[in-house]
PDB file of C-alpha atoms in Angstrom:
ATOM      1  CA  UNK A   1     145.828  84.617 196.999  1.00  0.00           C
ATOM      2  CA  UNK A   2     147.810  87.467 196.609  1.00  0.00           C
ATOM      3  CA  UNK A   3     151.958  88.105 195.924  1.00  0.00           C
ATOM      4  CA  UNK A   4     152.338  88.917 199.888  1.00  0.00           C
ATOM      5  CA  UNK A   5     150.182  85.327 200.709  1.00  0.00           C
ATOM      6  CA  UNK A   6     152.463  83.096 198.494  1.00  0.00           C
ATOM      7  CA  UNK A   7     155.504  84.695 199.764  1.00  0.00           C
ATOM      8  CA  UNK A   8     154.346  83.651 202.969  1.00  0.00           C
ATOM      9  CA  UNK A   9     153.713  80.240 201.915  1.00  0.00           C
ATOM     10  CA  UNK A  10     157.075  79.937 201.138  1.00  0.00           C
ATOM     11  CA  UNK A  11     158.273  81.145 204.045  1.00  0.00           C
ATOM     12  CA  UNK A  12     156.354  78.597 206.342  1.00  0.00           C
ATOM     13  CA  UNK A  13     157.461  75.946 203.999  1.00  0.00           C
ATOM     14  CA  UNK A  14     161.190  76.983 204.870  1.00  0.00           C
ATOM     15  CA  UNK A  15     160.378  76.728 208.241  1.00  0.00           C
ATOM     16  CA  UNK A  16     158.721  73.241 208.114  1.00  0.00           C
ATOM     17  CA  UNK A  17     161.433  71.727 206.479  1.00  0.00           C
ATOM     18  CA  UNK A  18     164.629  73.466 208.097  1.00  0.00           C
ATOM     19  CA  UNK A  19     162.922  72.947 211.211  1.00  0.00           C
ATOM     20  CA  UNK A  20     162.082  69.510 210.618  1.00  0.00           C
ATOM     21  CA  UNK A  21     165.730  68.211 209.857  1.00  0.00           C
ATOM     22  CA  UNK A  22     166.697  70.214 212.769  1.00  0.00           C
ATOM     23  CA  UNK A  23     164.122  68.789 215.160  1.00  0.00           C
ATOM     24  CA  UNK A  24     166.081  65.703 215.854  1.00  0.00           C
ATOM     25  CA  UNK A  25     170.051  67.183 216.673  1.00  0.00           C
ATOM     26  CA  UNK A  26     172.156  67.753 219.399  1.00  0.00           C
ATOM     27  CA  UNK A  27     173.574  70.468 220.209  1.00  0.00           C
ATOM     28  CA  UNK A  28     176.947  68.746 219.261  1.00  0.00           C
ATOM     29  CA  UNK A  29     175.884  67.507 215.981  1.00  0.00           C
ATOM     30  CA  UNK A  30     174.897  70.899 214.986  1.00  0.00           C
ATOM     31  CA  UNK A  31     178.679  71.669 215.722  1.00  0.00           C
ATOM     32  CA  UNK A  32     179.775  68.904 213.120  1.00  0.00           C
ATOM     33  CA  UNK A  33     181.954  70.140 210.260  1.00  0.00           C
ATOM     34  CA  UNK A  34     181.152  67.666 206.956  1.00  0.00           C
ATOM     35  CA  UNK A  35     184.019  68.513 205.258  1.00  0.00           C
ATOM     36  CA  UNK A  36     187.205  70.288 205.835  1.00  0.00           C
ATOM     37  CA  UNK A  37     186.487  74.032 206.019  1.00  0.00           C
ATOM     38  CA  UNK A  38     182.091  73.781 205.867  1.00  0.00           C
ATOM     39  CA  UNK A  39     180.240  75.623 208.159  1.00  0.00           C
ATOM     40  CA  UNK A  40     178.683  73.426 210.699  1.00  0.00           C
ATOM     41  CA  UNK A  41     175.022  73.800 211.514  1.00  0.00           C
ATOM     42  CA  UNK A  42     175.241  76.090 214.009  1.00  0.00           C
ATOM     43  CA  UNK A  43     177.031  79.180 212.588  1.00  0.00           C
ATOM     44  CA  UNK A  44     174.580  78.793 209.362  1.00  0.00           C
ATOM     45  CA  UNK A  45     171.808  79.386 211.702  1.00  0.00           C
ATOM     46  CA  UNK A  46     173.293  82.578 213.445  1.00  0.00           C
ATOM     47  CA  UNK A  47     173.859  83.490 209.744  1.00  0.00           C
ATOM     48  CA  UNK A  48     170.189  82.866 208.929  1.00  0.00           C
ATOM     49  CA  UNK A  49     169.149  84.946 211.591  1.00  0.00           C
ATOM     50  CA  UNK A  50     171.636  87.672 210.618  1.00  0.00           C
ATOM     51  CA  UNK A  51     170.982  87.942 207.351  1.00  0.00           C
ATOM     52  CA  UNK A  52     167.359  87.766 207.795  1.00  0.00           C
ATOM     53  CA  UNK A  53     167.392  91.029 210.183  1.00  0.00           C
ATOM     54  CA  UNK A  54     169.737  92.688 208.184  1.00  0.00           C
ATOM     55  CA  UNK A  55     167.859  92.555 204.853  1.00  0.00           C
ATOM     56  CA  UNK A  56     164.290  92.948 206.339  1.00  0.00           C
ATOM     57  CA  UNK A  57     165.249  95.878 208.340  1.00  0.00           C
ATOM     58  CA  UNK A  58     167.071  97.220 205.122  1.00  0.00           C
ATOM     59  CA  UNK A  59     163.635  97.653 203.032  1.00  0.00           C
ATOM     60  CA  UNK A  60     161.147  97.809 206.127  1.00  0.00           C
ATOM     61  CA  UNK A  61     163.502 100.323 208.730  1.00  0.00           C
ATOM     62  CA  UNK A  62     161.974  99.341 212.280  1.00  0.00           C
ATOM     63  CA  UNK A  63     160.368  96.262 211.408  1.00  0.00           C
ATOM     64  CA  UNK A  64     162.729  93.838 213.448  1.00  0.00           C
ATOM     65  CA  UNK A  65     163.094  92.796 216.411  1.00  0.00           C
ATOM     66  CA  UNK A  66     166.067  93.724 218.010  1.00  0.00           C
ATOM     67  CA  UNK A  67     169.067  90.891 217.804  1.00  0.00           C
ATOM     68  CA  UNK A  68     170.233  89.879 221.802  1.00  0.00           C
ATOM     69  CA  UNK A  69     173.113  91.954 222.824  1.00  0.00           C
ATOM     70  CA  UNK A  70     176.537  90.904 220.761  1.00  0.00           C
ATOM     71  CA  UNK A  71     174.633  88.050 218.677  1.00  0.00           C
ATOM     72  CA  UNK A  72     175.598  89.527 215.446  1.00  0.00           C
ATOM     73  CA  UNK A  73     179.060  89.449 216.234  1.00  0.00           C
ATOM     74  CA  UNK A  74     179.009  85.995 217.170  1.00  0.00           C
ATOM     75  CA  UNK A  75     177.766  84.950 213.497  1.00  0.00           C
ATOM     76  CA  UNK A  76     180.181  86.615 211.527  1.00  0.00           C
ATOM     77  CA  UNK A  77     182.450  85.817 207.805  1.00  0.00           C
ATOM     78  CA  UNK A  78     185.312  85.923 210.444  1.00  0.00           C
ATOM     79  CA  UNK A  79     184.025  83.499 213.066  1.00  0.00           C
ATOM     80  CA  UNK A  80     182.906  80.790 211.352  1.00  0.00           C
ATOM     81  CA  UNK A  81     186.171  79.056 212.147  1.00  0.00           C
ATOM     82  CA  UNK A  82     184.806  78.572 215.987  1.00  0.00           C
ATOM     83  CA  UNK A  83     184.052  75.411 217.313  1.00  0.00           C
ATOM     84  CA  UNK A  84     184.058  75.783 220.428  1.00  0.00           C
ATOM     85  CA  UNK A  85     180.417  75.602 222.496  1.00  0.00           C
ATOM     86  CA  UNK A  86     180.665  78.406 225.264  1.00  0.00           C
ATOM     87  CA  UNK A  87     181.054  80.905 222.139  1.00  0.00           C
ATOM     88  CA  UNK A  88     177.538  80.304 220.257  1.00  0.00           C
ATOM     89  CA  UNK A  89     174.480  79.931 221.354  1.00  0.00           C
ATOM     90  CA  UNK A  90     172.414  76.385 222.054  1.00  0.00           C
ATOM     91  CA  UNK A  91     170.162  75.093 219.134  1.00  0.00           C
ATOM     92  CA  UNK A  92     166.737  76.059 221.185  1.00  0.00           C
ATOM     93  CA  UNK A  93     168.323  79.613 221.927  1.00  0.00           C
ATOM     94  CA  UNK A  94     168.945  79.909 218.210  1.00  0.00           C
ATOM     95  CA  UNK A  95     165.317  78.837 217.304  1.00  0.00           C
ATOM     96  CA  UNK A  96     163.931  81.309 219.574  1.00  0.00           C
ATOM     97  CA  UNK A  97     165.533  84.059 218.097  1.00  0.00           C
ATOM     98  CA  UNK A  98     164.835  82.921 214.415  1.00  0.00           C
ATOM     99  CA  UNK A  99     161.182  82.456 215.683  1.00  0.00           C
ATOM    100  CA  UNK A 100     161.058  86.012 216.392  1.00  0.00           C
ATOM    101  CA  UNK A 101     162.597  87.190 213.326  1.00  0.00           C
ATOM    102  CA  UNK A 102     160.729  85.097 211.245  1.00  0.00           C
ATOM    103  CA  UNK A 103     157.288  86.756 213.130  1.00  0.00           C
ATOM    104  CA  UNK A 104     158.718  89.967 212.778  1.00  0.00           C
ATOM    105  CA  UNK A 105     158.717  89.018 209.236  1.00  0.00           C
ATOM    106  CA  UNK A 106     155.599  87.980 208.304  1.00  0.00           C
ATOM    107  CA  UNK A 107     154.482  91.203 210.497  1.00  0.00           C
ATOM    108  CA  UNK A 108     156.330  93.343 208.343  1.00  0.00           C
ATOM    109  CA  UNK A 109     155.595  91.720 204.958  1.00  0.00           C
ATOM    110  CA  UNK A 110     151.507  91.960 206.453  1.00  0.00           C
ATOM    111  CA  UNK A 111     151.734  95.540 206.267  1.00  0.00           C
ATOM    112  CA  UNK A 112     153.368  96.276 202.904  1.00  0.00           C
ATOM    113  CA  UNK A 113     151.132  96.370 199.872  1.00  0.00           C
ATOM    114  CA  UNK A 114     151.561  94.245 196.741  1.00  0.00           C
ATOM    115  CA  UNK A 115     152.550  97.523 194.666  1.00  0.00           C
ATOM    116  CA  UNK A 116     155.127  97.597 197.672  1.00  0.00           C
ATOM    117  CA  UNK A 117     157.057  94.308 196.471  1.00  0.00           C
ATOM    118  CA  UNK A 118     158.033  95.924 193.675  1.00  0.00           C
ATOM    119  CA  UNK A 119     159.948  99.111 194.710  1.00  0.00           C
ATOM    120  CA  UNK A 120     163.831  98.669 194.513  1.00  0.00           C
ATOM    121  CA  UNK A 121     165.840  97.278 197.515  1.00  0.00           C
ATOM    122  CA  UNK A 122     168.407  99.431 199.005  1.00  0.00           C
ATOM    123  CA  UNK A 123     171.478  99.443 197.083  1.00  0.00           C
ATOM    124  CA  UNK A 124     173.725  96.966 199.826  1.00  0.00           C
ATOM    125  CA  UNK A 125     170.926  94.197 198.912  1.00  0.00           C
ATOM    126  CA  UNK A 126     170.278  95.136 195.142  1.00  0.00           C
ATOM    127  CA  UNK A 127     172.905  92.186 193.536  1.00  0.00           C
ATOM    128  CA  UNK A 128     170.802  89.625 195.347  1.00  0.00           C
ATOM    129  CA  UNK A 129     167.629  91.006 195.620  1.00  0.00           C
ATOM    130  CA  UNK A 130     166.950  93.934 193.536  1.00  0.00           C
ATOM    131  CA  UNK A 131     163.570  94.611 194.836  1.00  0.00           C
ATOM    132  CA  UNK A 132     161.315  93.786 197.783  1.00  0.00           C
ATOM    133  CA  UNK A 133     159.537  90.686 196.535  1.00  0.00           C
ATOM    134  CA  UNK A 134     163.067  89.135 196.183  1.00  0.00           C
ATOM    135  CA  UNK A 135     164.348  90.688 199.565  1.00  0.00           C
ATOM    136  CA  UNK A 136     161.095  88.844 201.177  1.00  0.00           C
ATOM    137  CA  UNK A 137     161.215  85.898 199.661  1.00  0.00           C
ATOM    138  CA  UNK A 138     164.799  85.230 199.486  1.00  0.00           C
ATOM    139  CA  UNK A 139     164.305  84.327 203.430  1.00  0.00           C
ATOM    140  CA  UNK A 140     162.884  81.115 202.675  1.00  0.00           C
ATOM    141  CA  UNK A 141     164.694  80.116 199.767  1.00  0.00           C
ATOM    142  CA  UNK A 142     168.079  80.749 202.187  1.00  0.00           C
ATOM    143  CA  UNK A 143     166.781  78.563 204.375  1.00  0.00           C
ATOM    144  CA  UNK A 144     165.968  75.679 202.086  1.00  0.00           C
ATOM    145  CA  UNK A 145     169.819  76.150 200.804  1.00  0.00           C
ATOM    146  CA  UNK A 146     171.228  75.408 204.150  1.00  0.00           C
ATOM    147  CA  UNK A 147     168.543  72.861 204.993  1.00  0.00           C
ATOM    148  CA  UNK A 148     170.364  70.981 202.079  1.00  0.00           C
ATOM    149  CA  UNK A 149     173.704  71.289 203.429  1.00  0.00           C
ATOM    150  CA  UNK A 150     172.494  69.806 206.288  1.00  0.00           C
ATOM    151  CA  UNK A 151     170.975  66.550 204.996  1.00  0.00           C
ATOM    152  CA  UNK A 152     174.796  65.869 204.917  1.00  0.00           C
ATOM    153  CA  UNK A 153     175.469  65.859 208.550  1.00  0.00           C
ATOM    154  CA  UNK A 154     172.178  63.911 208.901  1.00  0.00           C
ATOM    155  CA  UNK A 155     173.851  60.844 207.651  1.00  0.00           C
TER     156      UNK A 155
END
């Protein structure tokens, strides 16, 4: 196994677990707030799929697949404060487009070399992940920190 192979191990973990305690909600439960100002389940997975196009396509240019028309703005700092349905997407139309991020992904991080997870991110990315091995594999460690805030609403 190589650094590229055990990245990708984590990433299919991410996805077996964030998909499993997702399997089971609504499409209103995944608008449940926990607490007074949390993010309910649905904007965290717009912001998933964001962020996971965003930095991807930051140290592999072209590697993505293009985001729907206006998703991005939909999943924004400034509208996590909506609630209401007919403004976000349904659960399965958010798992769709995660699905083909995440294979967009793995495609990308299938073509890079190991020598290649260790050249410097982009300088936007750098505080968080300060090369591409972190940039990679800071998509399923995301996940798995959401997945726990949503154990909450599970209850």
């Amino acid at each position: 196994m190589n650094a590229r192979d055990a990245i990708k191990v984590g990433l299919n973990m991410a996805d077996f677990v964030g998909k499993g305690y997702l399997a089971d909600l609504t499409d209103a439960e995944l608008l449940h707030r926990p607490a007074k100002g949390a993010n309910h389940i649905n904007w965290q997975l717009g912001h998933l799929i964001v962020s996971e196009h965003e930095i991807i396509e930051s140290v592999a240019p072209g590697s993505m697949a293009a985001l729907p028309a206006g998703f991005a703005a939909k999943y924004t700092k400034e509208t996590a404060s909506v609630d209401d349905p007919a403004k976000l997407l349904t659960k399965d139309e958010l798992l769709k487009i995660h699905d083909a991020q995440r294979a967009a992904t793995l495609a990308a991080l299938a073509k890079i070399t190991d020598a290649d997870l260790d050249k410097e991110s982009p300088e936007a990315i750098r505080p968080y992940a300060p090369d591409w091995a972190n940039a990679f594999s800071l998509q399923g460690s995301h996940w798995l920190m959401h997945a726990g805030q949503w154990a909450v609403v599970r209850r």
